[in-house]
Coordinates of C-alpha atoms and ligand atoms in Angstrom, one line a residue:
X1 CA -139.1 5.2 14.5
X2 CA -140.8 8.4 13.6
X3 CA -141.2 11.0 16.3
X4 CA -142.4 14.4 15.1
X5 CA -141.7 17.5 17.1
X6 CA -143.1 21.0 16.5
X7 CA -141.5 23.8 18.3
X8 CA -142.7 27.4 18.5
X9 CA -144.2 27.1 15.0
X10 CA -145.7 30.0 13.2
X11 CA -147.3 30.5 9.8
X12 CA -148.1 34.1 8.8
X13 CA -149.6 34.6 5.4
X14 CA -149.5 38.1 4.0
X15 CA -153.2 38.5 3.0
X16 CA -155.1 41.1 1.1
X17 CA -154.3 44.8 1.5
X18 CA -151.2 43.9 3.5
X19 CA -153.2 42.4 6.3
X20 CA -151.4 39.5 7.8
X21 CA -153.1 36.2 8.8
X22 CA -151.5 34.2 11.5
X23 CA -152.7 30.8 10.4
X24 CA -150.5 28.9 13.0
X25 CA -149.7 30.8 16.2
X26 CA -146.8 29.4 18.3
X27 CA -147.7 25.7 18.1
X28 CA -145.8 23.3 20.2
X29 CA -146.4 19.6 19.8
X30 CA -144.6 16.3 20.4
X31 CA -146.0 13.4 18.4
X32 CA -144.5 10.1 19.6
X33 CA -143.4 7.2 17.4
X34 CA -146.5 5.2 16.4
X35 CA -148.9 7.6 17.9
X36 CA -152.2 8.5 16.2
X37 CA -152.7 12.2 16.8
X38 CA -155.8 14.1 15.5
X39 CA -155.8 17.8 14.9
X40 CA -159.3 19.0 15.2
X41 CA -160.9 22.4 15.1
X42 CA -163.3 24.6 13.1
X43 CA -162.7 25.5 9.5
X44 CA -159.8 28.0 9.1
X45 CA -158.2 27.2 12.5
X46 CA -154.8 26.3 10.9
X47 CA -155.0 22.4 10.7
X48 CA -154.1 22.0 7.1
X49 CA -151.4 24.7 7.3
X50 CA -149.8 22.8 10.2
X51 CA -150.0 19.5 8.3
X52 CA -148.6 21.1 5.1
X53 CA -145.6 22.5 7.0
X54 CA -144.9 19.0 8.4
X55 CA -145.1 17.6 4.9
X56 CA -142.9 20.4 3.6
X57 CA -145.5 21.8 1.2
X58 CA -145.6 25.1 3.0
X59 CA -142.7 27.3 4.2
X60 CA -142.3 27.8 7.9
X61 CA -142.5 31.5 8.9
X62 CA -140.9 30.9 12.3
X63 CA -140.1 27.9 14.5
X64 CA -138.9 24.4 13.9
X65 CA -140.0 20.9 12.9
X66 CA -138.0 17.8 13.7
X67 CA -138.6 14.3 12.4
X68 CA -136.6 11.8 14.5
X69 CA -134.5 14.6 15.9
X70 CA -133.5 15.9 12.5
X71 CA -134.5 19.5 11.8
X72 CA -136.5 19.3 8.5
X73 CA -137.3 23.0 8.0
X74 CA -135.2 23.0 4.8
X75 CA -135.6 19.4 3.8
X76 CA -137.7 19.1 0.6
X77 CA -141.0 17.1 0.8
X78 CA -139.7 14.2 -1.2
X79 CA -136.9 13.6 1.3
X80 CA -139.0 13.7 4.4
X81 CA -140.3 10.1 4.1
X82 CA -143.9 11.3 4.7
X83 CA -147.0 10.3 2.8
X84 CA -150.1 12.5 2.7
X85 CA -153.7 11.6 1.9
X86 CA -156.0 14.4 0.9
X87 CA -159.7 15.0 1.0
X88 CA -160.1 15.1 -2.8
X89 CA -158.0 11.8 -3.2
X90 CA -155.8 13.5 -5.9
X91 CA -155.7 10.4 -8.1
X92 CA -154.5 10.5 -11.7
X93 CA -157.7 10.0 -13.8
X94 CA -155.9 8.5 -16.8
X95 CA -154.1 5.8 -14.9
X96 CA -155.4 2.5 -13.6
X97 CA -155.8 2.0 -9.9
X98 CA -152.7 -0.3 -10.0
X99 CA -150.7 2.4 -11.8
X100 CA -151.9 5.1 -9.4
X101 CA -150.5 3.1 -6.5
X102 CA -147.3 2.0 -8.4
X103 CA -146.4 5.4 -9.9
X104 CA -144.6 6.9 -6.9
X105 CA -142.5 3.8 -6.5
X106 CA -141.7 3.7 -10.3
X107 CA -140.5 7.3 -10.1
X108 CA -138.2 6.3 -7.2
X109 CA -136.9 3.4 -9.5
X110 CA -138.0 0.5 -7.3
X111 CA -137.6 -2.9 -8.9
X112 CA -140.8 -4.1 -10.7
X113 CA -141.2 -7.2 -8.5
X114 CA -141.0 -5.1 -5.3
X115 CA -143.5 -2.6 -6.7
X116 CA -145.9 -5.4 -7.6
X117 CA -145.6 -7.0 -4.1
X118 CA -146.2 -3.7 -2.4
X119 CA -149.2 -2.8 -4.5
X120 CA -150.8 -6.2 -4.1
X121 CA -150.1 -6.2 -0.3
X122 CA -151.7 -2.8 0.1
X123 CA -154.7 -3.8 -2.1
X124 CA -155.2 -6.8 0.1
X125 CA -155.1 -4.7 3.3
X126 CA -157.6 -2.3 1.8
X127 CA -159.9 -4.9 0.2
X128 CA -159.2 -3.7 -3.3
X129 CA -159.8 -6.6 -5.7
X130 CA -157.7 -7.5 -8.7
X131 CA -160.6 -6.4 -10.9
X132 CA -160.6 -3.0 -9.3
X133 CA -156.8 -2.6 -9.8
X134 CA -157.3 -2.6 -13.5
X135 CA -160.0 0.0 -13.5
X136 CA -159.6 3.8 -13.8
X137 CA -160.5 5.8 -10.7
X138 CA -163.8 7.1 -12.3
X139 CA -165.1 3.5 -12.3
X140 CA -164.9 3.4 -8.5
X141 CA -167.1 4.6 -5.7
X142 CA -166.0 7.5 -3.5
X143 CA -165.0 5.0 -0.7
X144 CA -163.0 2.9 -3.1
X145 CA -161.2 5.9 -4.5
X146 CA -160.3 7.0 -1.0
X147 CA -158.9 3.5 -0.4
X148 CA -156.7 3.8 -3.5
X149 CA -155.4 7.2 -2.1
X150 CA -154.6 5.5 1.2
X151 CA -153.1 2.6 -0.7
X152 CA -150.8 4.9 -2.6
X153 CA -149.5 6.2 0.7
X154 CA -149.1 2.7 2.2
X155 CA -147.0 1.3 -0.7
X156 CA -144.3 3.9 0.1
X157 CA -144.0 2.6 3.7
X158 CA -143.4 6.1 4.9
X159 CA -142.2 7.0 8.4
X160 CA -145.3 9.2 8.9
X161 CA -148.8 9.3 7.4
X162 CA -150.6 12.6 7.2
X163 CA -154.3 12.7 6.5
X164 CA -156.1 15.9 5.7
X165 CA -159.9 15.5 6.1
X166 CA -159.7 12.3 4.0
X167 CA -163.3 11.3 4.7
X168 CA -165.1 14.6 4.2
X169 CA -166.3 13.7 0.6
X170 CA -167.8 10.4 1.6
X171 CA -171.4 9.8 2.6
X172 CA -172.2 9.3 6.3
X173 CA -172.2 5.5 6.2
X174 CA -169.0 5.2 4.3
X175 CA -167.4 7.7 6.6
X176 CA -168.1 5.6 9.6
X177 CA -166.8 2.5 7.8
X178 CA -163.6 4.2 6.6
X179 CA -163.1 5.6 10.1
X180 CA -162.8 2.2 11.6
X181 CA -160.7 1.0 8.7
X182 CA -158.1 3.7 9.2
X183 CA -158.0 2.9 12.9
X184 CA -157.4 -0.7 12.1
X185 CA -154.7 0.3 9.6
X186 CA -153.0 2.2 12.2
X187 CA -152.9 -0.8 14.5
X188 CA -151.7 -3.0 11.7
X189 CA -149.0 -0.7 10.3
X190 CA -147.9 0.7 13.7
X191 CA -146.8 3.9 12.1
X192 CA -147.0 7.5 13.3
X193 CA -150.2 9.1 11.9
X194 CA -151.3 12.7 12.0
X195 CA -154.9 13.1 11.0
X196 CA -156.7 16.4 10.4
X197 CA -160.5 16.8 10.7
X198 CA -163.1 19.3 11.7
X199 CA -165.3 16.5 12.9
X200 CA -165.1 16.0 16.6
X201 CA -166.6 12.5 16.4
X202 CA -163.7 11.4 14.2
X203 CA -161.3 13.0 16.6
X204 CA -162.9 11.3 19.6
X205 CA -163.1 7.9 18.1
X206 CA -159.8 7.7 16.2
X207 CA -157.2 9.6 18.1
X208 CA -154.8 8.3 20.8
X209 CA -154.5 12.0 21.4
X210 CA -156.5 15.0 20.3
X211 CA -155.1 18.4 19.6
X212 CA -157.9 21.0 19.6
X213 CA -157.1 24.2 17.6
X214 CA -158.8 27.5 17.2
X215 CA -157.6 30.6 15.4
X216 CA -154.2 29.1 14.9
X217 CA -153.7 28.4 18.6
X218 CA -153.6 25.0 20.2
X219 CA -156.3 25.1 22.9
X220 CA -155.6 21.7 24.4
X221 CA -153.9 18.4 23.7
X222 CA -154.8 15.2 25.6
X223 CA -156.5 11.8 25.3
X224 CA -160.1 11.9 24.0
X225 CA -161.8 11.2 27.3
X226 CA -159.4 13.5 29.2
X227 CA -160.5 16.3 26.9
X228 CA -164.2 15.3 27.2
X229 CA -164.0 15.2 31.0
X230 CA -161.6 18.1 31.7
X231 CA -161.8 20.6 28.8
X232 CA -159.3 23.4 29.2
X233 CA -161.8 26.2 28.4
X234 CA -165.4 26.7 27.4
X235 CA -164.5 26.6 23.7
X236 CA -163.0 23.1 23.9
X237 CA -165.9 22.1 26.2
X238 CA -168.4 23.2 23.6
X239 CA -166.5 21.8 20.6
X240 CA -165.9 18.3 21.8
X241 CA -169.1 16.3 22.4
X242 CA -172.4 16.0 20.5
X243 CA -174.9 17.3 21.3
X244 CA -172.7 20.0 22.7
X245 CA -172.3 20.9 26.3
X246 CA -174.9 23.3 27.7
X247 CA -173.8 26.6 29.0
X248 CA -175.6 28.9 31.4
X249 CA -174.2 32.4 32.1
X250 CA -174.4 33.5 35.7
X251 CA -172.6 34.3 38.9
X252 CA -171.4 32.5 42.1
X253 CA -173.5 33.5 45.1
X254 CA -173.4 32.5 48.8
X255 CA -176.5 31.4 50.7
X256 CA -176.3 30.4 54.4
X257 CA -172.7 29.4 54.1
X258 CA -173.1 27.4 50.8
X259 CA -172.0 28.4 47.3
X260 CA -174.4 28.3 44.5
X261 CA -174.3 28.9 40.7
X262 CA -177.1 31.5 40.0
X263 CA -178.2 31.7 36.4
X264 CA -178.5 35.2 34.8
X265 CA -182.2 35.4 34.2
X266 CA -185.1 37.8 34.6
X267 CA -186.9 35.5 37.1
X268 CA -186.6 32.1 38.7
X269 CA -183.3 31.2 37.0
X270 CA -181.5 28.0 37.9
X271 CA -179.9 28.1 41.3
X272 CA -177.6 25.1 41.8
X273 CA -175.7 24.2 44.9
X274 CA -172.1 23.3 44.4
X275 CA -170.4 20.3 45.9
X276 CA -167.9 21.0 48.7
X277 CA -164.9 20.4 46.4
X278 CA -166.4 22.6 43.7
X279 CA -167.2 25.3 46.2
X280 CA -163.6 25.4 47.3
X281 CA -162.5 26.1 43.8
X282 CA -165.3 28.5 43.1
X283 CA -164.7 30.5 46.3
X284 CA -162.3 33.0 44.6
X285 CA -165.1 33.8 42.0
X286 CA -167.8 34.8 44.5
X287 CA -169.9 37.5 42.8
X288 CA -168.0 37.2 39.5
X289 CA -169.4 36.3 36.1
X290 CA -169.0 32.6 35.3
X291 CA -170.2 30.1 32.8
X292 CA -171.8 26.9 34.1
X293 CA -171.3 24.0 31.8
X294 CA -173.2 20.7 31.8
X295 CA -173.4 17.9 29.2
X296 CA -176.8 16.8 27.9
X297 CA -176.4 13.4 29.5
X298 CA -176.0 15.1 32.9
X299 CA -179.4 16.8 32.8
X300 CA -182.4 14.5 33.4
X301 CA -186.1 14.8 33.9
X302 CA -186.7 14.6 37.7
X303 CA -189.5 12.1 37.3
X304 CA -186.9 9.6 36.1
X305 CA -184.2 10.2 38.7
X306 CA -184.2 8.4 42.0
X307 CA -183.2 10.5 45.0
X308 CA -183.0 13.9 43.3
X309 CA -181.6 16.7 45.4
X310 CA -183.7 19.9 45.3
X311 CA -180.5 21.9 45.3
X312 CA -179.7 20.5 41.9
X313 CA -183.2 20.9 40.4
X314 CA -184.6 23.7 38.2
X315 CA -187.6 24.3 35.9
X316 CA -187.5 24.4 32.2
X317 CA -190.0 24.5 29.3
X318 CA -189.9 21.8 26.7
X319 CA -189.6 23.2 23.1
X320 CA -188.8 20.2 21.0
X321 CA -188.7 16.4 21.6
X322 CA -186.5 14.1 19.5
X323 CA -187.2 10.4 20.2
X324 CA -184.2 8.6 18.8
X325 CA -185.3 5.2 20.0
X326 CA -182.4 4.3 22.3
X327 CA -182.3 7.9 23.5
X328 CA -184.5 10.9 23.8
X329 CA -183.2 14.5 23.2
X330 CA -185.2 17.3 24.8
X331 CA -184.6 20.8 23.6
X332 CA -185.5 23.1 26.5
X333 CA -185.4 26.6 27.7
X334 CA -185.0 28.2 31.1
X335 CA -186.3 31.5 29.6
X336 CA -182.8 32.9 29.5
X337 CA -180.9 30.0 28.0
X338 CA -181.5 27.1 25.7
X339 CA -180.5 23.6 26.9
X340 CA -180.4 20.0 25.6
X341 CA -181.0 17.0 27.7
X342 CA -180.1 13.5 26.5
X343 CA -181.8 10.6 28.2
X344 CA -181.7 6.8 27.7
X345 CA -185.3 6.6 28.5
X346 CA -188.2 6.9 26.0
X347 CA -189.6 9.9 27.9
X348 CA -193.3 10.7 28.1
X349 CA -193.3 14.5 27.9
X350 CA -195.2 17.1 26.0
X351 CA -194.1 20.2 24.0
X352 CA -194.7 23.4 25.9
X353 CA -194.9 21.6 29.3
X354 CA -192.8 22.6 32.2
X355 CA -190.6 20.0 33.7
X356 CA -188.1 19.8 36.5
X357 CA -184.6 19.0 35.4
X358 CA -182.0 17.5 37.7
X359 CA -178.3 18.4 37.1
X360 CA -175.7 15.7 37.9
X361 CA -173.7 18.4 39.7
X362 CA -170.6 16.2 40.2
X363 CA -170.2 16.2 36.4
X364 CA -170.8 20.0 36.0
X365 CA -168.1 22.5 35.0
X366 CA -167.5 26.1 35.8
X367 CA -165.6 28.5 33.5
X368 CA -164.2 32.0 34.4
X369 CA -166.1 34.3 32.1
X370 CA -163.9 36.8 30.2
X371 CA -165.3 40.2 29.5
X372 CA -167.7 39.8 26.6
X373 CA -167.1 43.3 25.2
X374 CA -163.6 42.2 24.3
X375 CA -164.9 39.6 21.8
X376 CA -167.2 41.5 19.5
X377 CA -167.3 40.6 15.7
X378 CA -167.0 43.5 13.3
X379 CA -170.8 43.8 13.3
X380 CA -170.8 44.2 17.0
X381 CA -172.3 40.8 17.9
X382 CA -170.5 38.6 20.4
X383 CA -168.1 36.1 18.8
X384 CA -169.1 33.3 21.2
X385 CA -166.3 30.9 20.2
X386 CA -163.6 33.5 20.6
X387 CA -165.1 34.5 24.0
X388 CA -165.4 30.9 25.1
X389 CA -161.8 30.2 24.2
X390 CA -160.9 33.0 26.7
X391 CA -162.9 31.4 29.5
X392 CA -160.7 28.9 31.3
X393 CA -161.9 26.0 33.4
X394 CA -162.4 26.5 37.1
X395 CA -163.6 23.0 37.7
Ligands
ADP1 P1 -158.1 24.6 8.3 O1 -157.4 23.6 7.5 O2 -158.1 24.4 9.8 O3 -159.5 24.8 7.8 P2 -156.1 26.4 7.0 O4 -154.9 25.9 7.6 O5 -156.5 26.0 5.7 O6 -157.3 26.0 8.0 O7 -156.2 28.0 7.1 C1 -155.8 28.7 8.2 C2 -156.0 30.2 8.0 O8 -155.0 30.6 7.0 C3 -157.3 30.6 7.4 O9 -157.6 31.9 7.9 C4 -157.0 30.7 5.9 O10 -157.9 31.6 5.3 C5 -155.6 31.2 5.9 N1 -154.9 30.7 4.7 C6 -154.7 29.5 4.3 N2 -153.9 29.4 3.2 C7 -153.7 30.7 2.8 C8 -152.9 31.3 1.8 N3 -152.3 30.6 0.8 N4 -152.9 32.7 1.8 C9 -153.5 33.4 2.7 N5 -154.2 32.9 3.8 C10 -154.3 31.6 3.8
MG2 MG1 -158.1 22.3 6.0

């Protein structure tokens, strides 16, 4: 059993010139026994700080952490029964791989035979050969070193595993391989795991549940597809999914009894008719600034769509074509906004041509646009991520 509960958790660092940094801002989180939870968000959003407070490596400014209903705020790290794997592996360079994995158990005065069994079991799970066990870490590849770091955590049989961006130093191919290995490991060990990453693909593919953070604040926590399909605000919508969701700024207008999204544009912007259910939710926003969101796969070239509805069609200019083989990405512009469409057809289009795009309106989202002037960076430019985090989902 290992349930981790975080209640009203804050971490406030006293930064330079007495300026305080709220790294974690009133976080509340219940991580169930055996759950694989991924904390994801851009660099500096407070992921590592949250993890380090769970591990006991960082003092808690305010709030509580419970492990299996025991408040651990004042329990030292070594007594929390938690193992943490870091991005930089943190292996001892002068020790063999075997010794690196055995060392923690030796300190805890485990019997030699038990240590040997645990190290060899972990090595087998992770595909580390006997030959590798006798080498020093520098004689291993990055992926193998990361396996040793994971092995060192496994041998302790902890209640909770914490991972802080463990794959960031690996090349793309090794990252994908280790991703599935850690997922398999979770299935095999059936232990609570909390995994931190800035990579939304890792979050989507590995987590039972994803917790999206931004500026120390938890923006949303839900299963991966729930977040993908129903993002809480425009920031989450833009952060989860690749290529990212397209956004058009505009307003809700009425035309002969129907509601439309009208793009802010000098001329001939997109004018998209809302579905009845969407119109019901958008009604309160008539005449107000909104953000229309649509994922790249929900925008298709009209020539390839059977039965397209003129109310869901608009013109764009093709700027770049990326033929990926199985898919084609088109980089497009309405004149006022850039868009990406993602199609499973090998499209025949030309750069600089104008095409008609069909929006799969049922999959579209609308966000209530907060006032932009409240989200300026020090240099006066709009801080789009901050602004988007303040634009909640309407549908
Ligand atoms: P992440 O892991 O999501 O990239 P961190 O948890 O490392 O983010 O940092 C969150 C915020 O706290 C950042 O603004 C960072 O600059 C700040 N921070 C982290 N550690 C310290 C520290 N020791 N002193 C002051 N500020 C810190
Ligand atoms: Mg970090």
